[in-house]
XYZ file of C-alpha atoms in Angstrom:
185
model
C -41.659 -8.070 16.085
C -38.438 -7.937 18.612
C -35.546 -5.580 17.867
C -32.192 -7.501 17.060
C -28.893 -5.751 18.430
C -26.157 -5.170 16.221
C -23.149 -7.724 16.195
C -20.187 -6.317 17.710
C -17.378 -4.894 15.162
C -14.884 -7.315 15.234
C -10.699 -6.587 14.211
C -9.177 -7.104 10.951
C -6.446 -9.065 12.137
C -3.593 -10.447 13.445
C -4.468 -13.848 11.396
C -4.212 -11.843 7.567
C -0.264 -12.040 8.049
C 0.209 -15.244 8.741
C -3.163 -17.246 6.222
C -2.898 -14.778 3.672
C 0.134 -14.330 2.215
C 0.901 -16.753 -1.040
C 4.366 -17.639 -2.307
C 6.265 -15.006 -4.176
C 3.206 -12.315 -3.741
C 5.310 -9.744 -2.770
C 7.149 -10.084 -6.226
C 5.296 -7.997 -8.830
C 8.584 -8.455 -10.911
C 11.401 -10.870 -10.016
C 14.110 -9.805 -8.032
C 17.175 -8.444 -10.729
C 14.970 -7.653 -13.735
C 15.572 -4.881 -15.461
C 13.522 -1.505 -14.033
C 12.821 -3.597 -10.774
C 13.077 -1.510 -7.695
C 12.644 -2.630 -4.028
C 9.627 -0.640 -1.886
C 9.760 -1.471 1.024
C 9.215 -0.169 4.876
C 8.281 -0.220 8.327
C 4.475 -0.465 9.932
C 4.357 1.273 13.293
C 1.313 1.972 15.633
C 0.124 4.820 17.399
C 2.876 4.700 19.917
C 5.746 3.870 17.405
C 6.187 0.225 18.084
C 6.521 -2.366 15.443
C 3.284 -4.128 14.369
C 5.094 -7.466 13.540
C 1.449 -8.971 11.895
C -0.115 -6.051 9.230
C -0.211 -7.123 5.722
C -0.084 -5.167 3.007
C -1.440 -5.073 -0.685
C -0.724 -2.571 -3.560
C -2.229 -1.872 -6.970
C -0.092 -0.011 -9.694
C 0.094 0.502 -13.232
C 3.144 -0.800 -15.125
C 6.210 1.723 -15.925
C 4.251 2.867 -18.846
C 1.276 4.269 -16.848
C -1.009 1.212 -17.968
C -3.238 -0.513 -14.905
C -3.637 -4.074 -15.349
C -7.078 -5.313 -15.871
C -6.689 -8.862 -16.628
C -7.438 -11.766 -14.515
C -4.988 -13.850 -12.954
C -3.243 -11.019 -10.655
C -2.405 -14.535 -7.938
C -0.381 -16.562 -10.804
C 2.906 -15.435 -11.279
C 5.071 -16.700 -14.002
C 8.250 -14.306 -14.145
C 7.568 -12.223 -17.244
C 3.748 -10.660 -16.731
C 3.489 -7.642 -14.618
C 0.051 -7.886 -12.890
C 0.274 -4.692 -10.806
C -1.185 -6.368 -7.479
C 0.956 -7.957 -4.589
C 0.852 -8.949 -1.327
C 3.188 -8.871 1.648
C 3.388 -9.281 5.535
C 5.460 -7.631 7.818
C 8.186 -9.611 9.609
C 8.288 -9.571 13.349
C 10.271 -6.285 13.277
C 7.317 -4.430 11.638
C 9.414 -4.365 7.721
C 7.969 -4.936 4.527
C 9.442 -5.228 1.367
C 7.618 -5.838 -2.437
C 9.835 -5.985 -5.409
C 8.099 -4.369 -8.418
C 8.807 -1.532 -11.085
C 8.135 2.340 -10.758
C 4.925 3.011 -12.126
C 4.119 5.509 -14.998
C 1.333 8.411 -14.842
C -1.660 6.655 -15.666
C -3.604 9.820 -15.102
C -2.861 13.486 -16.668
C -1.865 16.146 -14.298
C -1.243 13.679 -11.607
C 1.648 12.148 -10.239
C 2.439 7.664 -10.128
C 1.833 6.405 -7.150
C 1.447 3.061 -5.694
C -2.340 2.637 -4.177
C -1.954 0.570 -0.951
C -4.211 -1.356 1.289
C -3.234 -1.874 4.776
C -4.904 -4.562 7.115
C -3.578 -4.535 10.961
C -4.640 -5.791 14.504
C -7.186 -2.990 16.271
C -8.619 -2.172 12.699
C -11.902 -2.274 12.154
C -12.022 -2.097 8.483
C -8.688 -1.824 6.137
C -7.191 1.377 5.071
C -6.452 2.658 1.917
C -3.217 5.489 1.099
C -1.004 6.070 -1.700
C 2.656 5.961 -2.267
C 3.659 8.949 -4.638
C 7.282 8.454 -6.030
C 9.254 11.603 -5.492
C 9.949 13.834 -8.490
C 8.499 16.748 -9.923
C 4.765 16.041 -10.612
C 4.138 15.620 -6.733
C 4.030 19.744 -6.623
C 0.877 19.371 -9.002
C -1.063 16.231 -8.501
C -4.382 17.289 -7.278
C -4.776 14.866 -4.226
C -1.315 15.646 -2.983
C -2.261 19.811 -3.281
C -5.684 19.112 -1.682
C -3.621 18.087 1.582
C -1.988 20.791 3.676
C 1.483 21.321 3.622
C 2.776 19.542 6.411
C 0.958 16.086 5.705
C 2.052 15.618 1.810
C 5.153 14.199 2.641
C 3.715 11.441 4.237
C 2.340 10.118 0.818
C 5.836 10.652 -0.695
C 8.211 7.378 -0.669
C 12.093 8.320 -0.265
C 14.637 7.025 -2.575
C 17.261 4.925 -1.343
C 20.086 2.786 -2.774
C 17.651 -0.250 -3.132
C 14.770 1.621 -4.295
C 11.881 3.486 -2.573
C 11.310 3.372 1.379
C 7.983 4.118 2.789
C 7.034 3.877 6.379
C 3.573 3.556 7.640
C 2.447 4.950 10.711
C -1.103 3.698 11.553
C -1.895 6.932 14.056
C -0.513 9.636 16.438
C 2.444 12.187 15.551
C 2.807 11.864 11.508
C 0.108 9.620 10.955
C 0.369 8.600 7.153
C -2.838 9.888 5.635
C -5.137 7.403 4.934
C -7.907 7.983 1.905
C -12.040 7.412 2.079
C -13.148 5.889 -1.149
C -17.223 6.241 -2.168
C -18.832 3.686 -0.928
C -16.176 2.838 1.480
C -17.548 2.936 4.992
C -14.656 3.653 7.743
């Protein structure tokens, strides 16, 4: 019996940002609809340079804290909130989603948006959360488990359009990334 060598790892990009965005994928609700906010930010690498070819996916609860579970999240009909979206970064590393502020989906937790990051140089996707600022962040179980100096990398900052959430892939002020059971980095 012969022993086979492992296949070398491949990075997850950069083609994701070009091949997978779908029309309206970044609009979980139409811009200007009641309760619509803009979640936007900048994705940077370890040197602080913008990442122009990242792809971000979000999944979230609606304003009442209900996580949609029906199929059809790629179909945008203008009124059904699917809770899922996908956006590519532009040439300057910026991304934007139009969505609603999620409600609390679990008692004792702060409202958040789950985010997945795909980018060049990554051997696997990265998972993080975008927490809404407010009183609930002080008692959220996940945030409370982090060192105090790292928590703010998961909390969005309000601005005139909605929420800003910058993602730093590594280095100083790196965004906290999560590992889930069964997920191998």
